CSV table of C-alpha atoms in Angstrom, one decimal:
chain,number,residue,atom,x,y,z
A,1,MET,CA,-7.3,-27.4,1.4
A,2,ARG,CA,-6.3,-25.7,-1.6
A,3,SER,CA,-9.4,-23.4,-1.1
A,4,LEU,CA,-8.6,-22.8,2.5
A,5,ARG,CA,-5.1,-21.7,1.7
A,6,ASN,CA,-6.2,-19.3,-1.0
A,7,TRP,CA,-8.6,-17.7,1.4
A,8,VAL,CA,-5.8,-17.3,3.9
A,9,ILE,CA,-3.7,-15.6,1.1
A,10,ILE,CA,-6.6,-13.3,0.3
A,11,THR,CA,-6.9,-12.3,4.1
A,12,LEU,CA,-3.3,-11.6,4.2
A,13,ILE,CA,-3.6,-9.4,1.1
A,14,ALA,CA,-6.5,-7.6,2.7
A,15,ILE,CA,-4.6,-7.1,6.0
A,16,PHE,CA,-1.5,-5.8,4.2
A,17,THR,CA,-3.4,-3.3,2.0
A,18,VAL,CA,-5.0,-1.9,5.1
A,19,ALA,CA,-1.7,-2.1,6.9
A,20,CYS,CA,0.0,0.0,4.5
A,21,ASN,CA,-2.9,1.9,3.5
A,22,PRO,CA,-6.4,8.3,3.0
A,23,ALA,CA,-4.4,9.4,6.0
A,24,SER,CA,-6.7,10.2,8.7
A,25,PRO,CA,-6.1,13.2,10.9
A,26,PRO,CA,-3.5,12.6,13.6
A,27,GLN,CA,-5.2,11.3,16.7
A,28,SER,CA,-4.2,12.7,19.8
A,29,VAL,CA,-3.7,11.6,23.1
A,30,ALA,CA,-2.6,13.2,26.3
A,31,PRO,CA,-5.0,14.9,28.6
A,32,THR,CA,-4.7,18.7,27.9
A,33,THR,CA,-2.7,20.2,30.7
A,34,PRO,CA,-3.1,23.7,32.3
A,35,ALA,CA,-0.2,25.1,30.2
A,36,GLN,CA,-1.8,23.8,26.9
A,37,SER,CA,-5.1,25.4,27.9
A,38,SER,CA,-3.4,28.9,28.4
A,39,THR,CA,-4.6,31.6,26.0
A,40,ALA,CA,-1.0,32.5,25.4
A,41,GLU,CA,0.4,31.5,22.0
A,42,VAL,CA,2.5,28.4,22.3
A,43,LYS,CA,4.8,27.5,19.5
A,44,PRO,CA,4.0,23.9,18.5
A,45,VAL,CA,6.8,21.3,19.2
A,46,GLY,CA,7.2,18.6,16.5
A,47,ALA,CA,7.6,14.9,17.5
A,48,SER,CA,11.3,14.1,17.8
A,49,LYS,CA,10.9,10.2,18.4
A,50,VAL,CA,8.4,8.4,16.2
A,51,VAL,CA,7.6,4.6,16.0
A,52,ALA,CA,6.1,3.6,12.6
A,53,LEU,CA,4.1,0.4,12.6
A,54,THR,CA,4.1,0.1,8.9
A,55,SER,CA,6.7,-0.1,6.4
A,56,LEU,CA,5.5,2.7,4.3
A,57,SER,CA,5.2,5.3,7.2
A,58,ALA,CA,8.4,4.3,8.3
A,59,ASP,CA,10.1,5.0,4.8
A,60,ILE,CA,8.3,8.3,4.7
A,61,ILE,CA,9.5,9.4,8.1
A,62,TYR,CA,13.1,8.4,7.2
A,63,ARG,CA,13.1,10.3,4.0
A,64,LEU,CA,11.6,13.4,5.7
A,65,ASP,CA,13.9,13.3,8.8
A,66,LYS,CA,15.8,10.0,9.4
A,67,ASN,CA,16.8,11.3,13.0
A,68,LYS,CA,13.2,11.1,14.0
A,69,LEU,CA,12.5,7.4,13.3
A,70,VAL,CA,13.2,5.3,16.3
A,71,GLY,CA,11.1,2.1,15.8
A,72,ILE,CA,10.0,0.2,12.7
A,73,PRO,CA,8.0,-2.8,11.9
A,74,GLY,CA,9.7,-6.1,10.6
A,75,SER,CA,9.7,-5.9,6.9
A,76,ARG,CA,11.9,-7.3,4.0
A,77,LEU,CA,11.3,-3.9,2.2
A,78,LEU,CA,12.9,-2.0,5.1
A,79,ARG,CA,15.7,-4.5,5.6
A,80,GLU,CA,16.8,-3.6,2.0
A,81,ASN,CA,18.0,-0.4,3.5
A,82,ALA,CA,21.1,-1.2,5.6
A,83,GLU,CA,20.7,2.1,7.6
A,84,ILE,CA,16.8,1.6,8.5
A,85,SER,CA,17.4,-1.9,9.3
A,86,LYS,CA,19.6,-0.8,12.3
A,87,ILE,CA,16.6,0.9,13.8
A,88,THR,CA,14.8,-1.0,16.6
A,89,GLN,CA,12.2,-3.4,15.2
A,90,VAL,CA,8.9,-3.6,17.2
A,91,SER,CA,7.1,-6.2,15.2
A,92,GLU,CA,7.4,-9.1,12.8
A,93,GLY,CA,5.1,-10.3,10.1
A,94,GLN,CA,1.6,-10.6,11.3
A,95,THR,CA,2.7,-10.7,15.0
A,96,PRO,CA,1.1,-7.7,16.8
A,97,PRO,CA,3.6,-5.0,17.7
A,98,ASN,CA,5.6,-5.4,21.1
A,99,LEU,CA,3.9,-2.8,23.3
A,100,GLU,CA,6.9,-3.1,25.8
A,101,LYS,CA,9.4,-2.4,23.1
A,102,ILE,CA,7.5,0.6,21.9
A,103,ILE,CA,7.1,2.0,25.3
A,104,ALA,CA,10.9,1.6,26.1
A,105,LEU,CA,11.7,3.8,23.1
A,106,LYS,CA,9.7,6.7,24.7
A,107,PRO,CA,8.1,7.8,21.5
A,108,ASP,CA,6.2,11.1,21.2
A,109,LEU,CA,4.4,9.8,18.3
A,110,VAL,CA,3.3,6.3,17.1
A,111,ILE,CA,1.8,5.8,13.5
A,112,GLY,CA,-0.3,2.7,12.7
A,113,ALA,CA,-2.7,1.3,10.1
A,114,THR,CA,-6.3,1.8,10.5
A,115,GLY,CA,-8.3,-1.4,11.2
A,116,PHE,CA,-5.1,-3.2,12.0
A,117,HIS,CA,-3.3,-1.5,14.9
A,118,ASP,CA,-6.3,-0.1,16.6
A,119,GLN,CA,-5.9,-2.1,19.7
A,120,ILE,CA,-2.4,-1.3,20.5
A,121,LEU,CA,-2.9,2.4,19.5
A,122,GLU,CA,-5.8,2.7,22.0
A,123,LYS,CA,-3.4,1.2,24.7
A,124,LEU,CA,-0.8,3.8,23.9
A,125,LYS,CA,-3.1,6.6,23.8
A,126,GLY,CA,-4.2,5.5,27.3
A,127,LEU,CA,-0.6,6.0,28.4
A,128,GLY,CA,-0.5,9.5,27.0
A,129,ILE,CA,1.4,8.7,23.9
A,130,LYS,CA,0.2,10.6,20.7
A,131,THR,CA,-0.9,8.2,17.8
A,132,MET,CA,-1.8,8.7,14.2
A,133,THR,CA,-3.4,6.3,11.7
A,134,SER,CA,-3.2,5.7,8.0
A,135,SER,CA,-4.9,4.0,5.2
A,136,ILE,CA,-3.5,4.1,1.6
A,137,THR,CA,-6.2,3.7,-1.0
A,138,SER,CA,-5.1,6.3,-3.7
A,139,TRP,CA,-2.4,8.4,-4.8
A,140,GLN,CA,-3.9,11.5,-3.1
A,141,SER,CA,-4.0,9.8,0.2
A,142,LEU,CA,-0.3,8.9,-0.1
A,143,GLU,CA,0.4,12.6,-0.6
A,144,GLU,CA,-2.0,13.5,2.3
A,145,LEU,CA,-0.3,11.0,4.7
A,146,THR,CA,3.3,12.5,3.7
A,147,LYS,CA,2.0,15.9,4.5
A,148,ALA,CA,0.5,14.9,7.7
A,149,ILE,CA,3.7,13.1,8.9
A,150,ALA,CA,5.8,16.1,7.9
A,151,THR,CA,3.5,18.4,10.0
A,152,GLU,CA,3.9,16.1,12.9
A,153,ILE,CA,7.8,16.0,12.8
A,154,GLN,CA,8.1,19.6,11.5
A,155,ALA,CA,9.7,18.6,8.2
A,156,ASP,CA,9.4,20.1,4.6
A,157,PRO,CA,7.5,17.4,2.4
A,158,THR,CA,7.9,19.5,-0.9
A,159,ALA,CA,10.8,17.5,-2.3
A,160,LEU,CA,9.3,14.2,-1.5
A,161,ILE,CA,5.9,15.1,-2.9
A,162,GLN,CA,7.6,16.4,-6.1
A,163,SER,CA,9.4,12.9,-6.4
A,164,TYR,CA,6.1,11.2,-6.2
A,165,GLN,CA,4.7,13.2,-9.0
A,166,SER,CA,7.7,12.5,-11.2
A,167,LEU,CA,6.8,8.8,-11.0
A,168,ILE,CA,3.6,9.3,-13.1
A,169,SER,CA,4.8,11.7,-15.7
A,170,THR,CA,4.1,9.3,-18.4
A,171,LYS,CA,0.4,8.8,-19.3
A,172,ALA,CA,-1.5,6.6,-21.7
A,173,THR,CA,-2.8,8.5,-24.8
A,174,ASN,CA,-4.3,5.4,-26.5
A,175,PRO,CA,-5.3,3.3,-23.4
A,176,LYS,CA,-6.1,-0.4,-24.0
A,177,SER,CA,-8.4,-2.4,-22.0
A,178,THR,CA,-6.5,-3.8,-19.0
A,179,LEU,CA,-7.3,-6.3,-16.3
A,180,VAL,CA,-5.2,-6.7,-13.1
A,181,LEU,CA,-5.7,-10.0,-11.5
A,182,VAL,CA,-4.4,-10.7,-7.8
A,183,SER,CA,-6.0,-14.3,-7.0
A,184,SER,CA,-7.1,-17.4,-8.8
A,185,GLN,CA,-9.5,-18.9,-6.3
A,186,PRO,CA,-11.5,-16.6,-6.3
A,187,ILE,CA,-10.5,-14.4,-9.1
A,188,LEU,CA,-9.9,-11.0,-7.7
A,189,ALA,CA,-9.6,-7.8,-9.5
A,190,PRO,CA,-9.0,-4.3,-8.2
A,191,ASN,CA,-11.8,-1.5,-9.2
A,192,LYS,CA,-11.2,2.2,-9.0
A,193,ASN,CA,-11.6,2.2,-5.2
A,194,SER,CA,-8.2,0.6,-4.4
A,195,TRP,CA,-4.6,1.7,-4.4
A,196,ALA,CA,-3.9,-0.5,-7.5
A,197,GLY,CA,-7.1,0.9,-9.3
A,198,ASP,CA,-6.3,4.4,-8.5
A,199,LEU,CA,-2.5,3.7,-9.7
A,200,LEU,CA,-3.9,2.6,-13.1
A,201,THR,CA,-6.1,5.8,-13.1
A,202,GLN,CA,-3.0,8.0,-12.6
A,203,PHE,CA,-1.5,6.7,-15.7
A,204,GLN,CA,-4.9,6.9,-17.6
A,205,ILE,CA,-4.8,3.1,-18.0
A,206,ASN,CA,-8.2,1.7,-19.0
A,207,ASN,CA,-9.0,-0.6,-16.0
A,208,ALA,CA,-11.6,-3.1,-17.4
A,209,ALA,CA,-12.9,-3.5,-13.6
A,210,ALA,CA,-12.8,0.2,-12.6
A,211,GLU,CA,-16.6,0.6,-12.4
A,212,LEU,CA,-17.5,-3.0,-11.3
A,213,GLN,CA,-18.9,-3.6,-7.9
A,214,GLY,CA,-19.5,-6.7,-6.0
A,215,GLN,CA,-19.1,-8.9,-2.9
A,216,SER,CA,-15.4,-9.3,-1.9
A,217,PRO,CA,-13.5,-9.8,1.3
A,218,MET,CA,-11.3,-7.0,0.2
A,219,ARG,CA,-12.5,-3.3,-0.1
A,220,GLY,CA,-11.9,-2.0,-3.6
A,221,TYR,CA,-11.6,-5.5,-5.0
A,222,ILE,CA,-14.3,-7.5,-7.1
A,223,THR,CA,-14.7,-11.2,-7.5
A,224,LEU,CA,-14.8,-12.2,-11.1
A,225,SER,CA,-16.1,-15.5,-12.5
A,226,ALA,CA,-14.4,-17.2,-15.6
A,227,GLU,CA,-17.3,-15.9,-17.7
A,228,LYS,CA,-16.8,-12.5,-16.6
A,229,VAL,CA,-13.1,-12.5,-17.4
A,230,LEU,CA,-13.8,-13.8,-20.9
A,231,GLU,CA,-16.4,-11.2,-21.3
A,232,ALA,CA,-14.0,-8.4,-20.4
A,233,ASN,CA,-11.4,-10.0,-22.6
A,234,PRO,CA,-8.7,-7.4,-21.9
A,235,GLN,CA,-6.1,-6.4,-24.3
A,236,VAL,CA,-3.5,-6.1,-21.7
A,237,LEU,CA,-3.3,-8.5,-18.6
A,238,ILE,CA,-1.4,-7.7,-15.4
A,239,LEU,CA,-0.8,-10.5,-13.0
A,240,VAL,CA,0.2,-10.0,-9.4
A,241,ASP,CA,2.7,-12.4,-7.7
A,242,VAL,CA,1.8,-12.9,-4.1
A,243,GLY,CA,3.9,-16.0,-3.7
A,244,ASP,CA,1.2,-18.6,-3.7
A,245,GLY,CA,1.4,-20.0,-7.2
A,246,THR,CA,-1.5,-17.8,-8.4
A,247,ILE,CA,0.0,-17.0,-11.7
A,248,ASN,CA,0.4,-20.6,-12.7
A,249,LYS,CA,-3.0,-21.6,-11.6
A,250,LEU,CA,-4.6,-18.6,-13.7
A,251,LYS,CA,-2.5,-20.0,-16.9
A,252,GLU,CA,-4.1,-23.5,-16.3
A,253,THR,CA,-7.6,-22.1,-16.5
A,254,PRO,CA,-9.8,-22.9,-19.4
A,255,PHE,CA,-10.2,-19.4,-20.5
A,256,TRP,CA,-6.5,-18.4,-20.5
A,257,ASN,CA,-5.6,-19.1,-24.1
A,258,LYS,CA,-8.9,-17.4,-25.3
A,259,LEU,CA,-7.9,-13.9,-24.0
A,260,ASP,CA,-6.7,-11.3,-26.3
A,261,ALA,CA,-3.9,-10.2,-23.9
A,262,VAL,CA,-2.5,-13.8,-23.9
A,263,THR,CA,-2.6,-14.4,-27.7
A,264,SER,CA,-1.1,-11.0,-28.4
A,265,ASP,CA,1.6,-11.6,-25.7
A,266,ARG,CA,0.6,-8.7,-23.6
A,267,VAL,CA,0.8,-10.3,-20.2
A,268,TYR,CA,2.9,-8.6,-17.4
A,269,THR,CA,3.8,-9.8,-13.9
A,270,PHE,CA,4.0,-7.3,-11.1
A,271,ASP,CA,5.3,-7.8,-7.5
A,272,TYR,CA,2.6,-7.6,-4.7
A,273,PHE,CA,4.4,-4.7,-3.1
A,274,GLY,CA,4.0,-1.4,-5.0
A,275,LEU,CA,0.9,-2.4,-6.9
A,276,VAL,CA,-1.4,-3.9,-4.4
A,277,ASN,CA,0.2,-3.0,-1.2
A,278,PRO,CA,2.2,0.4,-1.5
A,279,GLY,CA,4.8,-1.0,0.9
A,280,SER,CA,7.5,1.6,0.3
A,281,ILE,CA,8.5,4.5,-1.8
A,282,ASP,CA,11.0,2.3,-3.7
A,283,ALA,CA,8.3,-0.4,-4.2
A,284,ILE,CA,5.9,2.3,-5.7
A,285,ALA,CA,8.7,3.5,-7.9
A,286,LYS,CA,9.3,0.0,-9.5
A,287,ALA,CA,5.5,-0.5,-10.0
A,288,CYS,CA,5.3,2.9,-11.7
A,289,THR,CA,8.3,2.3,-13.9
A,290,LYS,CA,6.8,-1.0,-15.1
A,291,LEU,CA,3.4,0.8,-15.7
A,292,GLN,CA,5.2,3.4,-17.7
A,293,GLU,CA,7.0,0.7,-19.8
A,294,ILE,CA,3.4,-0.9,-20.4
A,295,VAL,CA,2.0,2.5,-21.4
A,296,LYS,CA,4.8,3.0,-24.0
A,297,VAL,CA,4.8,-0.4,-25.5
A,298,ASN,CA,1.2,-0.3,-26.0
A,299,ALA,CA,0.8,3.1,-27.2
């Protein structure tokens, strides 16, 4: 049962990683009308009513132009903002978005996650509603998504992009070997092809699993044996709290007290949102602040 529960947790991590995860080009929708096919120059009209199916895209839209956001997903990250929480909620948790609720909002753009909202986006496209997908696996893809959304709603992304860049102003000059663990059974660590792995790269932190490849249910993550963890023997250890007791289970493993990071008291705990799943701009900012602290303390 414990093994089954852990795999359920891993699956949820994979889903959330995709769901808040390079932005693909906006995918469009309504059939071309005679007016649209005219050779006369037509000034593009930005989307004025947007439904976001991920917490991150909702947050980005709200920061760019809060008046354009008419529908949001159910998320504790969004509920932390009293104003955003007043916006119509079209989904909750792992429950598929409510198609009727979305249609009732009469949106001219719906933004979902690649691989997670494909079905409902196809239905919306069939109804002539423009859609767009996102998949955030790197810092660059976060900036690209922000610019793509800004283009769609005709907003200026400059200030928001600059605020992102300010979050990674402090970088490691003497990087210590660092390992991030997000699960205990199996032991999973992000390589460079994940949001977490790329975030470490942005801070020039030496990710011990950056170049490792292997079989894993999560793209950008690799499965490690206890022997591999001991072999890596990181100087800094980052544990991700996914709410399933993973951290306590890792501390009970035979290899735990043999790790340099443990004996030198360089073990840090991060929230799942921000480091594994971007989640929201505030969640990303909190993760970046903690990474900056690690960089400074271990300089």
